[in-house]
mmCIF file of C-alpha atoms in Angstrom:
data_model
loop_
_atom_site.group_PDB
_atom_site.id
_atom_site.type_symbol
_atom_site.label_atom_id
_atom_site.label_comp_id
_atom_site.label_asym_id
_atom_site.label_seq_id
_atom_site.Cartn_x
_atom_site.Cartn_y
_atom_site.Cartn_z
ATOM 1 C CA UNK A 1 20.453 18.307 -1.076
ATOM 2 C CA UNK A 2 17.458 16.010 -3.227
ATOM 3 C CA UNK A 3 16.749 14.644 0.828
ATOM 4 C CA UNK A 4 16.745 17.805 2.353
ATOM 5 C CA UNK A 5 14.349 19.517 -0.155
ATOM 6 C CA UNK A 6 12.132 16.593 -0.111
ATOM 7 C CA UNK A 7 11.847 16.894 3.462
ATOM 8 C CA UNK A 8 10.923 20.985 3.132
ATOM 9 C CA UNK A 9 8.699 19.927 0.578
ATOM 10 C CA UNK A 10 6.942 17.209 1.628
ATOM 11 C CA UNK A 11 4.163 18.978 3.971
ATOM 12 C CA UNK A 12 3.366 21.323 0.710
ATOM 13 C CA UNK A 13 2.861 18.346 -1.330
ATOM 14 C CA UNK A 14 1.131 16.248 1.398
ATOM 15 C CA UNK A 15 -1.652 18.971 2.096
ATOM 16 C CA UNK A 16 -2.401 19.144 -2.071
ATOM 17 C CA UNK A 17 -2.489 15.531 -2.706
ATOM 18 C CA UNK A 18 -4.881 15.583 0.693
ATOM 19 C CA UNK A 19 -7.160 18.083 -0.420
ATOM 20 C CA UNK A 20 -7.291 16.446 -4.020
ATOM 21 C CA UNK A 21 -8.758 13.180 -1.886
ATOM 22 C CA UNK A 22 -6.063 11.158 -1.471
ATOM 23 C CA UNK A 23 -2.583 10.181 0.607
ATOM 24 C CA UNK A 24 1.135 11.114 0.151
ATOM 25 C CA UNK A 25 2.916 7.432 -0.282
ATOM 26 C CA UNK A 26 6.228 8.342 -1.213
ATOM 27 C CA UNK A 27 8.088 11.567 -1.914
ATOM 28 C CA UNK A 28 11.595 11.794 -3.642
ATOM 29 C CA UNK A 29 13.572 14.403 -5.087
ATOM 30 C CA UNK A 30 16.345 13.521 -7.716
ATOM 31 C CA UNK A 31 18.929 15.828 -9.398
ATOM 32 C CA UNK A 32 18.493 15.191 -13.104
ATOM 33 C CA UNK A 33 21.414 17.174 -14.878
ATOM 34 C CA UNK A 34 20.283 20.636 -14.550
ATOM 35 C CA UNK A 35 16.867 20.074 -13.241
ATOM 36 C CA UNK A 36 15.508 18.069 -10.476
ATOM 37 C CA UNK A 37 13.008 15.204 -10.398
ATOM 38 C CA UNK A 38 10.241 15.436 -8.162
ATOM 39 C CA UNK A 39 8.397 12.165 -7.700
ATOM 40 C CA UNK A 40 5.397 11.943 -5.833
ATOM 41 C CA UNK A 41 3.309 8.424 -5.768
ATOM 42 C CA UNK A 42 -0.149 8.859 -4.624
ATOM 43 C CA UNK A 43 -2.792 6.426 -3.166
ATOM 44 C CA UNK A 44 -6.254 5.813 -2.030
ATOM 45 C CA UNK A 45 -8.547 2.549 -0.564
ATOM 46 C CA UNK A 46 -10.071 3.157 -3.771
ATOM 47 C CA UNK A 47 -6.866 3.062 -5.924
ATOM 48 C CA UNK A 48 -5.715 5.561 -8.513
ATOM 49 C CA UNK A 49 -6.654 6.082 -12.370
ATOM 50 C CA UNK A 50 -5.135 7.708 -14.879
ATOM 51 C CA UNK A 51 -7.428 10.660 -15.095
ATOM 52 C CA UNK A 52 -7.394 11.611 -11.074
ATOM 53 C CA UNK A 53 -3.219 10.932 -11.667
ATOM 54 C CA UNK A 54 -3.947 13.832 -14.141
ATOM 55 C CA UNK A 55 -5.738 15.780 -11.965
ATOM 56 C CA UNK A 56 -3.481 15.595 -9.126
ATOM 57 C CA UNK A 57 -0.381 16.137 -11.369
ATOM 58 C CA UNK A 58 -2.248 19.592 -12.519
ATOM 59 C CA UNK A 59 -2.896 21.003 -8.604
ATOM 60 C CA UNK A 60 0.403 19.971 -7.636
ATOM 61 C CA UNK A 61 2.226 21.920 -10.085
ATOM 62 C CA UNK A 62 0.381 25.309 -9.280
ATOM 63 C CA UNK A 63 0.962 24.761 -5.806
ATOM 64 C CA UNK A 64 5.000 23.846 -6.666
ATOM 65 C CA UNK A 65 4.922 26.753 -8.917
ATOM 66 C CA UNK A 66 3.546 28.783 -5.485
ATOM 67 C CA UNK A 67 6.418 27.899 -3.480
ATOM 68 C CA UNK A 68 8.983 27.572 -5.954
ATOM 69 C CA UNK A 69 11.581 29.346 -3.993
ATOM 70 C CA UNK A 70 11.299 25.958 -2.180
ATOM 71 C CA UNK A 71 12.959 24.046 -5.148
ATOM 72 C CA UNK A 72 15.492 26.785 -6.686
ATOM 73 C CA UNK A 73 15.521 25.809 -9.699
ATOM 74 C CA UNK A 74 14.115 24.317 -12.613
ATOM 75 C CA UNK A 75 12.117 20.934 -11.793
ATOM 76 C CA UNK A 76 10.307 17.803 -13.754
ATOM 77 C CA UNK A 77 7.157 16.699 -11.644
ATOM 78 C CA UNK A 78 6.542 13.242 -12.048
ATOM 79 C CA UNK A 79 3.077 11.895 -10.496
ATOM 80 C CA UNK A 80 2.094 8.282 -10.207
ATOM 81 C CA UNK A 81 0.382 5.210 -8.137
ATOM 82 C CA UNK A 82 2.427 3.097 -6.540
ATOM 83 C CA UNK A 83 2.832 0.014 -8.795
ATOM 84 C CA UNK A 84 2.179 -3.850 -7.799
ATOM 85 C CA UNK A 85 5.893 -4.467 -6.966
ATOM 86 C CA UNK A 86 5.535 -1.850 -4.164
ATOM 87 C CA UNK A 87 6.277 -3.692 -0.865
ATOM 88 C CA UNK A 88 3.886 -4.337 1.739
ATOM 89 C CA UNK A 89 5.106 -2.221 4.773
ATOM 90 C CA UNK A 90 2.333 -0.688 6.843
ATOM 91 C CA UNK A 91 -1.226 -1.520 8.081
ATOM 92 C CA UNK A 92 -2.529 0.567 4.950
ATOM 93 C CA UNK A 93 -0.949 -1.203 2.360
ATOM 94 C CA UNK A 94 -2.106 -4.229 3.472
ATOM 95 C CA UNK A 95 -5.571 -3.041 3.932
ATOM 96 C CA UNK A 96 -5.603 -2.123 0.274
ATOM 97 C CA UNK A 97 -4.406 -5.443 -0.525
ATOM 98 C CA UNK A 98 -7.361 -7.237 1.006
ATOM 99 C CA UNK A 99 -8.443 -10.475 -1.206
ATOM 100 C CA UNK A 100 -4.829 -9.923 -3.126
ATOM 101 C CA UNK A 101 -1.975 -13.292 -3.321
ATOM 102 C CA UNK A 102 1.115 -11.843 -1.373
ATOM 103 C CA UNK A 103 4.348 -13.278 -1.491
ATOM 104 C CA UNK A 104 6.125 -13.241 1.865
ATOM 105 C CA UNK A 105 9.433 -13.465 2.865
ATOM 106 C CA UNK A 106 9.364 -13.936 6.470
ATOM 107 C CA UNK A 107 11.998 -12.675 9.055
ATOM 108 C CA UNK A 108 12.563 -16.604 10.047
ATOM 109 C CA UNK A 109 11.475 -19.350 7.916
ATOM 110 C CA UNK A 110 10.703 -20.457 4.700
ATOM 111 C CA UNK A 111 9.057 -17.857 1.596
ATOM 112 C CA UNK A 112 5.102 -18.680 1.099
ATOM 113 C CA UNK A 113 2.241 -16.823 -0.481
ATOM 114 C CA UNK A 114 -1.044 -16.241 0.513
ATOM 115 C CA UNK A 115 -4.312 -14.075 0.120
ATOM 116 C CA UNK A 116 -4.525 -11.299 2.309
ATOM 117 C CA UNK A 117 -7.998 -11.123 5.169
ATOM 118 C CA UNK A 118 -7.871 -8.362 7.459
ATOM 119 C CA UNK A 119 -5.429 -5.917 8.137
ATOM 120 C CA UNK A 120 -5.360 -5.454 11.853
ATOM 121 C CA UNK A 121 -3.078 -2.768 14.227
ATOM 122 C CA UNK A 122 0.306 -5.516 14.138
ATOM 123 C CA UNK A 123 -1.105 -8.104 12.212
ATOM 124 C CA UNK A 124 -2.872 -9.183 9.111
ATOM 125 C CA UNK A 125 -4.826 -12.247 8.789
ATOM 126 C CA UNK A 126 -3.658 -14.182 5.593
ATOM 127 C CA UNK A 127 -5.217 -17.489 3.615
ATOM 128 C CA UNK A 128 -2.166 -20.153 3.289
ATOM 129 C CA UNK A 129 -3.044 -23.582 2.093
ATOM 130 C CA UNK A 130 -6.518 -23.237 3.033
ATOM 131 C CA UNK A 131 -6.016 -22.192 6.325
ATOM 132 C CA UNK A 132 -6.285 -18.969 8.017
ATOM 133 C CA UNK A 133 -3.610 -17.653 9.771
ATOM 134 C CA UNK A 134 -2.190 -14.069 11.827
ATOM 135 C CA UNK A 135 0.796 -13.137 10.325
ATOM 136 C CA UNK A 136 2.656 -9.853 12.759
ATOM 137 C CA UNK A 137 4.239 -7.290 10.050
ATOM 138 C CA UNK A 138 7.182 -7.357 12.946
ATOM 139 C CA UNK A 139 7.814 -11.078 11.496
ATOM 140 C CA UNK A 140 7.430 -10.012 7.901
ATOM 141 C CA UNK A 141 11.059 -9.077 6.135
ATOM 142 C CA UNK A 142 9.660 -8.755 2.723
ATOM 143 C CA UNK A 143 6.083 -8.805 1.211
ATOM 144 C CA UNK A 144 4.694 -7.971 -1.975
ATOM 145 C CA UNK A 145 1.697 -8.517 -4.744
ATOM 146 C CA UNK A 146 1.346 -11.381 -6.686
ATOM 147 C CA UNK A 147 -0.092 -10.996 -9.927
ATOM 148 C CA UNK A 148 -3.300 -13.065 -10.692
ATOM 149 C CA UNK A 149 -4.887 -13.342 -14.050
ATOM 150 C CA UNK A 150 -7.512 -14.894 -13.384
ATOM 151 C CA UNK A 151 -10.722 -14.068 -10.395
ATOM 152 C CA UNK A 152 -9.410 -15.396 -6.693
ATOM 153 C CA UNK A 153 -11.313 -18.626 -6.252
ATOM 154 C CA UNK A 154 -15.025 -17.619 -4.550
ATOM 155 C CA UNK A 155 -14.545 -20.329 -2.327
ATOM 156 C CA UNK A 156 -11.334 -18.354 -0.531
ATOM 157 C CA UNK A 157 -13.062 -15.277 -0.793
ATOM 158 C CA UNK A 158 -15.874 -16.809 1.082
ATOM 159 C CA UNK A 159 -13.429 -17.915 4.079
ATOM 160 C CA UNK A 160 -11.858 -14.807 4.508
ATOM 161 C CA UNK A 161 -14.899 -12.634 4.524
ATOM 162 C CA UNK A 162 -16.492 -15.129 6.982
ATOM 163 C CA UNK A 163 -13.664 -14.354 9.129
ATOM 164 C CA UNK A 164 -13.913 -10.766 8.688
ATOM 165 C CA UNK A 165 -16.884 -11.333 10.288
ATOM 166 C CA UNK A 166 -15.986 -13.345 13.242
ATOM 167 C CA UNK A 167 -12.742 -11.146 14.138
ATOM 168 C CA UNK A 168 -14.656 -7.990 13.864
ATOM 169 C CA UNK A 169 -12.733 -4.833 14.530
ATOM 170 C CA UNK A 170 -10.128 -5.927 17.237
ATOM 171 C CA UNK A 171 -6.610 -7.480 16.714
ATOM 172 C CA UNK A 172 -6.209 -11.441 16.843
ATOM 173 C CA UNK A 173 -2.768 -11.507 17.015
ATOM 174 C CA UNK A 174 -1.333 -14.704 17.558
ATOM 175 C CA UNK A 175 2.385 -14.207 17.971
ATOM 176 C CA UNK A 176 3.825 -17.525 17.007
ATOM 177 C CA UNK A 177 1.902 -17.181 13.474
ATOM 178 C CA UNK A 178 -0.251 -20.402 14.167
ATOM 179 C CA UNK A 179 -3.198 -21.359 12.162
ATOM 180 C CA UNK A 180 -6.765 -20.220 13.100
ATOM 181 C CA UNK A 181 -9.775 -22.917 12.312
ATOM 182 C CA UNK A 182 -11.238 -22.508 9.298
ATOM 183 C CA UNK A 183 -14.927 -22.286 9.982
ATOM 184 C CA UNK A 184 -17.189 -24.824 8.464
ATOM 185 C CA UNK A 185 -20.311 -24.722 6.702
ATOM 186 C CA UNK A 186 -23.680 -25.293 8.781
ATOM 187 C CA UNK A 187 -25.030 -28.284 6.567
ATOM 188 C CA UNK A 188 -28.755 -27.451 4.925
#
């Protein structure tokens, strides 16, 4: 039943959270005793703070309230951002991780971290040992955040803007994940 209402109410929810600026990530609906638990993580290239989690939490439940025949029933409406040990699994979260350490877990091969570059259509272009490589989210089995308490180092920053730059807007996919050339400086 929690599925199924979800899924009715998942286009109501998705056209609020739009119109408040920002993107359904995750819908779930959970019976809790007597009541149900609707859970709705929001998300933006900008991120979320507390006070727009606020805002959106306020819209949502007049619109709920609206089409409460939808949920039958008493309900708790729980809004939130999507935390750092949210996976990595489409183009979007990995364009919102640009500049982050990622731990990966690839489909073959040995577990290694690196900071994420550009988020392309079936790649993402990822930092690993000082290198800059294409890593295909088809080869990824598990990705997530790293936390950092400290400022990336400028000097890794600096390679994987410069390659920003060089890629441009298409897809440099390189299937068998090898490493691209770092590019060097011109000397003064």
């Amino acid at each position: 039943m929690p599925n199924e209402l979800a899924s009715r109410l998942e286009p109501v929810v998705a056209e609020a959270v739009t119109a408040a600026g920002f993107e359904l990530d995750a819908l779930d609906v959970q019976q809790a005793g007597r009541r149900k638990l609707v859970k709705v993580v929001v998300d933006s290239d900008n991120g979320v703070g507390l006070d727009e989690v606020a805002e959106v939490s306020r819209g949502l439940s007049e619109v709920l309230d609206e089409h409460e025949h939808l949920i039958e029933g008493a309900y708790t409406l729980e809004v939130t951002s999507p935390g750092v040990d949210r996976p990595l699994t489409t183009q979007r979260h990995w364009r919102r991780a640009k500049f982050r350490q990622v731990r990966v877990t690839p489909t073959q091969g040995a577990e290694f971290t690196g900071r994420v570059g550009r988020a392309g259509e079936t790649a993402v272009r990822l930092l690993v040992g000082g290198t800059i490589r294409d890593v295909r989210y088809a080869e990824v089995a598990k990705a997530v955040l790293e936390v950092e308490f400290k400022q990336p180092p400028a000097g890794e920053l600096k390679l994987l803007e410069q390659d920003a730059g060089e890629t441009g807007t298409g897809d440099n996919d390189n299937s068998e994940g090898a490493a691209a050339a770092a590019p060097e400086e011109e000397p003064r």
